[in-house]
Steps between C-alpha positions, in 0.01 A plus 500: 500500500764756413487719193854555384460728203274707284484200264351283777228760559422521129483120469266472800271774366496325163392176669221679688380669180498167315297340780253791499460472123442125527231549765332767287502277190354202687230721654401637159483152351277377781266797466477467124417130526213580739369768267521260208292241688237761585488619137465140382199453727349838414520409130372144540243406238175357632462119496872431464727307736657829605158647581396190697819535705419866565152411626644215707752737657231753592238254623709204624274222374743224606576386853842535664617175341405625153196276469198635321316488170701512177560858390241611248275196538126545550551379858766767552274767349219392734742532792587852381130591502461356850807687626363823354156417644327553166346156444149646536563766234263423212687735266823297492619392155513126430774350714672328205516818288779749445244767585499357853875565530457858376216559745701366794808695394326833447277475806731344759861452391603818314375736773745331741809528280 
C-alpha cells in the first residue's frame, strides 16, 4: 500500500478515528446494558415475576433443560427453601405469603447482589 499524498494520510487517519469511535460507542452501550440489567434486579419487588427470575438466577432451581417447578408456585418456593437448606427453620413465614418473599430476599438474595 503506497501513500501518495498528505490527503491519503489524512483520509486513513480519519478512517482509523472513525473505527475507534465506533468501538468505543459499542463498548459503552454493552456496559450500560449490563448495568441496567443489574439495576433492574437490584430494584426487583418481592413476589413479582422479575423477583422470581432473580432468585432463579441466583439459586438455579431448574435443570439444564429448563425443567423445574413453575416460578413463584408453592412447589417452587419449597424448592427454594430446600436449596437454601432452611426447611427445618420454624421461624419461616407462611410459604404462600408475600412476607415469605421479603424474608427470602432480605436474608439470602439481597446480600448476594
